XYZ file of C-alpha atoms in Angstrom:
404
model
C -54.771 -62.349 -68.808
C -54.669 -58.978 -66.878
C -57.270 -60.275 -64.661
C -55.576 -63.195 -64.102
C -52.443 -61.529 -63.567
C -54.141 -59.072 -60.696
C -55.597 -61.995 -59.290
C -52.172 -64.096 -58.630
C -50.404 -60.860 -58.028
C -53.003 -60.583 -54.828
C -52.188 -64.312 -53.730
C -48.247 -63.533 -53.836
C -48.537 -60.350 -51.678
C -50.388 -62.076 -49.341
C -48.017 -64.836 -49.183
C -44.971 -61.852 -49.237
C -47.210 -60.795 -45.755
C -46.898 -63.794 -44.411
C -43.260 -64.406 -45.013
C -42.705 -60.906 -43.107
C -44.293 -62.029 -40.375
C -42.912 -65.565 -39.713
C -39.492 -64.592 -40.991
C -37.678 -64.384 -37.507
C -39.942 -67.052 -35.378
C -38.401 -70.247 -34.123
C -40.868 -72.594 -35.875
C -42.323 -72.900 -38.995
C -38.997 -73.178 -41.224
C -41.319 -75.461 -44.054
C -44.267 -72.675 -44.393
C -41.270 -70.326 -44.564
C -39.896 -71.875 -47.457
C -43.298 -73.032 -49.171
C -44.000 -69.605 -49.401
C -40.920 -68.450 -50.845
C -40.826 -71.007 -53.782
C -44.809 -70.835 -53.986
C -44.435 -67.109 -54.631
C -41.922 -67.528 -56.783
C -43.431 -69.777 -59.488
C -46.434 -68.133 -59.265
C -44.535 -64.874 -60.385
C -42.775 -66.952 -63.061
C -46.227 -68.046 -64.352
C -47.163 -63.919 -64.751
C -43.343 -63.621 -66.145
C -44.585 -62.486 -69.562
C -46.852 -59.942 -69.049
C -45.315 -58.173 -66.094
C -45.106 -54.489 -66.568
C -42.724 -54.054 -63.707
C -39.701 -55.695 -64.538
C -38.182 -52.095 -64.937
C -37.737 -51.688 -61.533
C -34.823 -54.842 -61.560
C -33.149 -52.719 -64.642
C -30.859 -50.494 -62.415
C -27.438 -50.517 -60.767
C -28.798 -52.007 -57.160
C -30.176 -54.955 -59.293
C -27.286 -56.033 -61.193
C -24.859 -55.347 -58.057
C -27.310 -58.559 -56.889
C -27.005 -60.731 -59.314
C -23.191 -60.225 -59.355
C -22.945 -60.701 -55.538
C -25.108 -64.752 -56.345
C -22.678 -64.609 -58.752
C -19.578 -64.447 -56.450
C -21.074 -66.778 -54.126
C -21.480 -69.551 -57.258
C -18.232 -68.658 -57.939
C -16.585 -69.425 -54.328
C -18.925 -72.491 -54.140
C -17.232 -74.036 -57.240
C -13.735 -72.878 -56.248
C -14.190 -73.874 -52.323
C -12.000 -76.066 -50.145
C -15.046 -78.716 -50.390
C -16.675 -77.736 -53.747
C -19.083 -80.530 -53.003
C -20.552 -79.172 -49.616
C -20.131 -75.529 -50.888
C -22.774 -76.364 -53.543
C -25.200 -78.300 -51.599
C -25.197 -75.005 -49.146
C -25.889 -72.363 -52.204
C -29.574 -73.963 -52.119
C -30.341 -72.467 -48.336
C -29.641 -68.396 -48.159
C -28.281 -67.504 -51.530
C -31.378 -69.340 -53.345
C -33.969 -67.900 -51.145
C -31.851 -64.851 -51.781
C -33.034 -64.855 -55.492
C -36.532 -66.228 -55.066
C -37.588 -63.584 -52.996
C -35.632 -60.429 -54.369
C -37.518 -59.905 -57.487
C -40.549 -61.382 -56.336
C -40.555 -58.280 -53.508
C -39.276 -55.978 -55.836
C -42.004 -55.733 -58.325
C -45.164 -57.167 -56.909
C -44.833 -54.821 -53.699
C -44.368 -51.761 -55.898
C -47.541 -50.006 -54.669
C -48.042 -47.632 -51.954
C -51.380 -49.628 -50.584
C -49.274 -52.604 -50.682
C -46.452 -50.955 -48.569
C -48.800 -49.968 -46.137
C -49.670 -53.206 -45.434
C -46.415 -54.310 -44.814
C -46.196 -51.682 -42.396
C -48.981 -53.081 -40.852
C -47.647 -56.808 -40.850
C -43.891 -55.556 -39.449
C -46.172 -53.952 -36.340
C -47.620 -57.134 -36.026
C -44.389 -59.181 -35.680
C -42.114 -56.353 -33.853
C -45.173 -56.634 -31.067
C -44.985 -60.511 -31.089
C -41.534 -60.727 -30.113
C -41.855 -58.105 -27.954
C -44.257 -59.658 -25.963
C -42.886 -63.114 -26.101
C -39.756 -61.447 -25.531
C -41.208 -59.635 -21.678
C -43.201 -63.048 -21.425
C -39.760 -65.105 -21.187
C -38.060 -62.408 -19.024
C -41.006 -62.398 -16.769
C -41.676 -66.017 -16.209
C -39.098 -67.799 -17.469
C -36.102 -65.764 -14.756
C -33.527 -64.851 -17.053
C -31.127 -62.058 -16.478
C -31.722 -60.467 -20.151
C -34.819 -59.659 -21.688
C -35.316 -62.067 -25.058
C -37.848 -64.297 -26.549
C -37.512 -68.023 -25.394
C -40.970 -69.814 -25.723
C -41.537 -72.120 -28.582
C -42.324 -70.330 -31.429
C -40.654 -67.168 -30.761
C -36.542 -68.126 -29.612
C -33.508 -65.852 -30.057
C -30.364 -64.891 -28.419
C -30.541 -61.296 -27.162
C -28.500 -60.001 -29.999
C -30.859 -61.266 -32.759
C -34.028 -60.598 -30.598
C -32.617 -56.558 -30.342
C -31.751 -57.212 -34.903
C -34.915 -58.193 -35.275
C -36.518 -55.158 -33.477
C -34.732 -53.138 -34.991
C -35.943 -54.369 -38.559
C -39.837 -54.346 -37.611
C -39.606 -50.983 -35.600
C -38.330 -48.543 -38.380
C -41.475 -50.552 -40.698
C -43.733 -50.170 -38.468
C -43.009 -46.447 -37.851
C -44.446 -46.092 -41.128
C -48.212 -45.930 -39.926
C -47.288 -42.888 -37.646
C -47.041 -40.851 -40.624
C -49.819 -42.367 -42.564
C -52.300 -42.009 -40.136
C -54.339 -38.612 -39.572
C -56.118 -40.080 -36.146
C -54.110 -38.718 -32.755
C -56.018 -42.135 -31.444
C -53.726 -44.785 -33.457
C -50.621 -42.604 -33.421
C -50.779 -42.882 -29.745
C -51.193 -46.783 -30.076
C -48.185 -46.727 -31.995
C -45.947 -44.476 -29.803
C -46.924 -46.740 -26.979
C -45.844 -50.159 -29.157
C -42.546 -48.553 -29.966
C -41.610 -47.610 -26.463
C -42.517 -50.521 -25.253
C -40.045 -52.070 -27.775
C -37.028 -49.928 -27.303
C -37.598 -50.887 -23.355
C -37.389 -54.101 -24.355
C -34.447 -53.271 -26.650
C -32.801 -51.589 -23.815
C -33.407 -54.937 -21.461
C -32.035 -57.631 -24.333
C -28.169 -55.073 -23.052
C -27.079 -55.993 -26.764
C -25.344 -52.978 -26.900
C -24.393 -53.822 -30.964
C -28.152 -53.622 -30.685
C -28.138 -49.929 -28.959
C -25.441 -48.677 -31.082
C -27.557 -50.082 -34.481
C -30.688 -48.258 -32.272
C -29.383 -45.479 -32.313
C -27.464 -44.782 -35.739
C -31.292 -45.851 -37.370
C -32.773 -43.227 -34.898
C -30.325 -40.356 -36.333
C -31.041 -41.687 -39.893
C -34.343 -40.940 -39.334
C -33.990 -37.913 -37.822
C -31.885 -36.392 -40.323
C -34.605 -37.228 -42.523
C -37.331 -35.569 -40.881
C -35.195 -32.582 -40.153
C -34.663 -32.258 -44.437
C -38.340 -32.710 -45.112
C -41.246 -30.224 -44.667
C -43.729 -30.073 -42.530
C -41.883 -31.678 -39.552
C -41.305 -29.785 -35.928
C -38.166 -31.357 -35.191
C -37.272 -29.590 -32.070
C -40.286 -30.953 -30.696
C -39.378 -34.197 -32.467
C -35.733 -34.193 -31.038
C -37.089 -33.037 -27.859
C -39.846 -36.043 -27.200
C -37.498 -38.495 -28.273
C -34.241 -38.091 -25.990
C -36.587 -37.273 -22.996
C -38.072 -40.868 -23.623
C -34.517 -42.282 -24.303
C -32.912 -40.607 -21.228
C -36.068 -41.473 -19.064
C -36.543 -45.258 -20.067
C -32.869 -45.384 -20.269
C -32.111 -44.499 -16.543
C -34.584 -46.310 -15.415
C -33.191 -49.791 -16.632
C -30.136 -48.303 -15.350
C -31.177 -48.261 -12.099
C -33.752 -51.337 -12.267
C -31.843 -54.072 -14.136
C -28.748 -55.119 -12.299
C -27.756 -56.587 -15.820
C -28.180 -53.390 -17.788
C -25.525 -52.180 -15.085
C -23.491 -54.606 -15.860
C -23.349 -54.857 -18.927
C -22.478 -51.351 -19.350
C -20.016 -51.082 -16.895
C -18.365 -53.667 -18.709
C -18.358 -51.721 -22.054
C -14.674 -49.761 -21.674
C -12.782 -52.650 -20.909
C -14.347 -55.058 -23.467
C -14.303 -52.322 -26.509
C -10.645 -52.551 -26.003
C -10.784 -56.524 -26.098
C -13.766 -55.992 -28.545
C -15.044 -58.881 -26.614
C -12.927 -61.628 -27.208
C -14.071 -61.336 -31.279
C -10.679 -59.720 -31.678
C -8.914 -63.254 -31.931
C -11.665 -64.769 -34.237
C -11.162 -61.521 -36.429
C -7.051 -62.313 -36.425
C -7.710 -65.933 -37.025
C -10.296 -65.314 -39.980
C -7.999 -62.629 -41.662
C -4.750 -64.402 -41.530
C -6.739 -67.334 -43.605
C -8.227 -64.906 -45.643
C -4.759 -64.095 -46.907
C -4.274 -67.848 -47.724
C -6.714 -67.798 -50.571
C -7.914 -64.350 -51.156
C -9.270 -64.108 -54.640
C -12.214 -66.552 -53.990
C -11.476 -67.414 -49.917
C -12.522 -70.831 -48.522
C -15.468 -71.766 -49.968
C -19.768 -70.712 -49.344
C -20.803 -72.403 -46.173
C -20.355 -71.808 -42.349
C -19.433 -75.169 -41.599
C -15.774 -74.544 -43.227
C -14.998 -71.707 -40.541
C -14.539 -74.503 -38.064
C -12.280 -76.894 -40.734
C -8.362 -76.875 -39.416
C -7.444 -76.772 -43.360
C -7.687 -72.702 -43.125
C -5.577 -71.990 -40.637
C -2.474 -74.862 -41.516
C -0.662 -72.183 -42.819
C -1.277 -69.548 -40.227
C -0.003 -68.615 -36.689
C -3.012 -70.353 -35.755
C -2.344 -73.706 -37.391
C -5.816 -74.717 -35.474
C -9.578 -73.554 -36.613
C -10.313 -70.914 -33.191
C -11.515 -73.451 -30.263
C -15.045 -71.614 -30.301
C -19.041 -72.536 -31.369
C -18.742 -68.850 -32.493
C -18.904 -67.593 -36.232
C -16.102 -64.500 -36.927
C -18.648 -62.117 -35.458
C -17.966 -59.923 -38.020
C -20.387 -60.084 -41.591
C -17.848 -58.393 -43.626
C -15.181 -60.614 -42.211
C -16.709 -63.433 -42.723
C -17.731 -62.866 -46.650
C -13.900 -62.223 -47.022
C -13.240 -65.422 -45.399
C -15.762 -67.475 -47.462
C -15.798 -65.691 -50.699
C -12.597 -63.444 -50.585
C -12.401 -60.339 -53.109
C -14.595 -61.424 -55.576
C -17.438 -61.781 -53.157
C -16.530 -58.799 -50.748
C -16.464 -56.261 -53.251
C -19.556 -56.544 -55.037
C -21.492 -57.316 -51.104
C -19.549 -53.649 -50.121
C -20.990 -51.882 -53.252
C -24.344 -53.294 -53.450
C -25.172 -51.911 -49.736
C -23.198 -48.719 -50.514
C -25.866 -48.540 -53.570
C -28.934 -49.677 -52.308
C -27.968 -46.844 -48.919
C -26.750 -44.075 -51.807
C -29.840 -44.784 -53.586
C -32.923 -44.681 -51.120
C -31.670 -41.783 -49.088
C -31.228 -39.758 -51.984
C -35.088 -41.165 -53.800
C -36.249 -40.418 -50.089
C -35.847 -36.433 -50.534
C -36.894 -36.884 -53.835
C -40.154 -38.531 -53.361
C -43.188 -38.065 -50.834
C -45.745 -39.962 -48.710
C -45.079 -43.627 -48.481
C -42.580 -44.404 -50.739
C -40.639 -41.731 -49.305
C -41.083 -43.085 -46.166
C -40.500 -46.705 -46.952
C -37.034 -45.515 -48.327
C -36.069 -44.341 -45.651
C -36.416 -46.804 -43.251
C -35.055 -49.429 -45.413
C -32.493 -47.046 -45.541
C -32.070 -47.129 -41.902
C -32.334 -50.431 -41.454
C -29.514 -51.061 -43.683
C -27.365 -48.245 -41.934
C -27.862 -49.480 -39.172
C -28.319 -53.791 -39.422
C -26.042 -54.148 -42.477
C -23.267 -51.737 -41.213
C -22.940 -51.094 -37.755
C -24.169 -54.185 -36.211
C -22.829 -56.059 -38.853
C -19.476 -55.220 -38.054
C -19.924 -56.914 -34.850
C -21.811 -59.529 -35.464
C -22.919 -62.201 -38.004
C -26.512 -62.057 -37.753
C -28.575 -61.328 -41.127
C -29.255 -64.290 -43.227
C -29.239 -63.124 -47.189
C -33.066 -63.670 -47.418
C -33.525 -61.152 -44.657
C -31.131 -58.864 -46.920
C -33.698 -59.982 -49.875
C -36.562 -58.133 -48.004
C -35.839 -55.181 -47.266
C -33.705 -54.730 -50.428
C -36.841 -55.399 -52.584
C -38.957 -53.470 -50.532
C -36.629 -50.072 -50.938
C -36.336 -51.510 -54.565
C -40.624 -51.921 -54.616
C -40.645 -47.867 -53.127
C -38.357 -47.074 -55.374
C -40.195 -48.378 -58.339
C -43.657 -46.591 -57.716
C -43.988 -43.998 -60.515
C -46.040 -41.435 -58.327
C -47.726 -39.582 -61.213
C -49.596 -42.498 -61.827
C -51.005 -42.089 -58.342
C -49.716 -45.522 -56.953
């Protein structure tokens, strides 16, 4: 059965790969989920003689399944208990197909490699895609918009910075100046095109995963970080004045930036409007499902009395959870990122090579996605969450006496 086991275990990482890769493109929503629930029951099948289920026996684990939990639980208890349910089968059951799946068959260093290698792959598709649109296709903001690669600015600058702080990986793991080169050139090609997309929730998540990571290297051993510290803000400041002075709508929007952080840009009202319902009902909130945010019901009883005239969500993740799932599903969301962030910065200084490295960029990317950009927007589907959650749990998990 061992050979058996090794054999499916190989088919599910490869089908984990391709997940990673097609997880943000336009297209291809049916492979998406054919690969989730394939992997899935193929993992079920190997159930019984997995020797890795240890790694889902800890505090970021159960902080998971309490958080599916509190969605069930708002789904039941919703406004429309009947749409509520139907929705629970989209993120929050991808959510738990892919979690555990992640976890424990991507607990090997080889294995997180390659994903390092896929996330370079699919961080330099959208980039491209992303310079092909702005070229050819006159916009004023640099995103993706062909058919197979489409996002609004604010996702295409999320979804680089998920791939980039993966990717960054390799630079560590490889020993040839040759392909460390390669690699500095693909990531300054991306934060120019992160720099074009003038998301600034994008720049400010940037930049907080950029001082996660140097904090890191400036901890470790073996790391020149003046010459580290010194590289990057001379490519920041040079790449950033230059779209300064070459984009008319980097100027823009930047010159924008005072007045609108006082207005918060106009998500100030949908904050107000999603709080003072929130009060309404807020053990269990409204009920699992976007569509309710735009239901009048909410707001009857509220200075509001209308849901906000807008095709807008509350722009605000942590809003929005309160909204949907009130206290029962905003405090075990809160702790499980507070744990997962607690947990692989502090394995990160603990550990070395890749799984050090790994944790740390999930680390990042949860700093800096989950956090700050997620305080202004309401980006991040859960089975995004799932990914990089299992693969800091899959890091996390690699015994390195062993020699995984």
């Amino acid at each position: 059965m061992e050979k058996k086991q090794e054999t499916i275990d190989r088919i599910i990482e490869y089908g984990i790969y391709a997940y990673i890769f097609f997880m943000f493109l336009a297209k291809g929503e049916g492979i998406r989920n054919m690969l989730i629930f394939g992997t899935f029951g193929l993992w079920l099948i190997t159930l019984k003689y997995r020797r890795d289920l240890y790694i889902l026996n800890n505090n970021v684990s159960r902080l998971c399944w309490i958080y599916v939990a509190a969605i069930v639980i708002s789904a039941v208890f919703s406004m429309d208990p009947s749409f509520s349910l139907k929705e629970l089968k989209d993120e929050p059951l991808k959510f738990v197909f892919l979690f555990p799946v992640i976890a424990t068959v991507m607990s090997d260093e080889k294995r997180l490699v390659r994903t390092a290698y896929v996330s370079l792959a699919a961080l330099l598709l959208i980039v491209f895609a992303g310079y092909y649109s702005y070229i050819f296709h006159d916009i004023p903001m640099l995103k993706p918009d062909t058919a197979w690669v489409h996002a609004w600015h604010t996702k295409f600058a999320a979804y680089v910075n998920t791939y980039l702080p993966l990717a960054c990986i390799l630079f560590f793991v490889w020993n040839k100046t040759g392909p460390k080169i390669n690699l500095a050139a693909s990531a300054i090609i991306s934060v120019i095109a992160l720099i074009l997309s003038t998301s600034r929730g994008g720049y400010l998540a940037f930049f907080v995963i950029l001082i996660v990571w140097l904090l890191y290297l400036s901890k470790k051993k073996g790391h020149n970080m003046k010459v580290a510290v010194a590289a990057l803000m001379s490519i920041l400041l040079i790449f950033g004045a230059a779209s300064y002075m070459f984009s008319p709508r980097v100027r823009e929007r930047i010159s924008q930036t005072p007045e609108e952080i006082y207005t918060a840009n106009a998500r100030t009202d949908l904050w107000r409007a999603a709080l003072y319902a929130f009060k309404e009902r807020p053990l269990t909130g409204w009920g699992y499902g976007a569509n309710i945010y735009m239901r009048d019901e909410p707001y009857r009883d509220t200075p509001y009395k209308k849901a906000p005239q807008t095709e807008k969500d509350q722009h605000n993740m942590f809003i929005k959870i309160m909204f949907h799932e009130g206290i029962v599903g905003i405090v075990p969301f809160v702790l499980l990122i507070m744990a997962a962030i607690r947990g692989f910065w502090k394995e990160a200084f603990s550990s070395t090579g890749v799984k050090s490295y790994m944790l740390i960029a999930c680390a990042s990317i949860f700093i800096g996605n989950y956090v700050v950009q997620a305080m202004l927007e309401t980006l991040f589907k859960l089975q995004y969450i799932a990914v990089v959650l299992g693969l800091g749990m899959a890091a996390r998990g690699i015994n390195e006496n062993r020699g995984t």
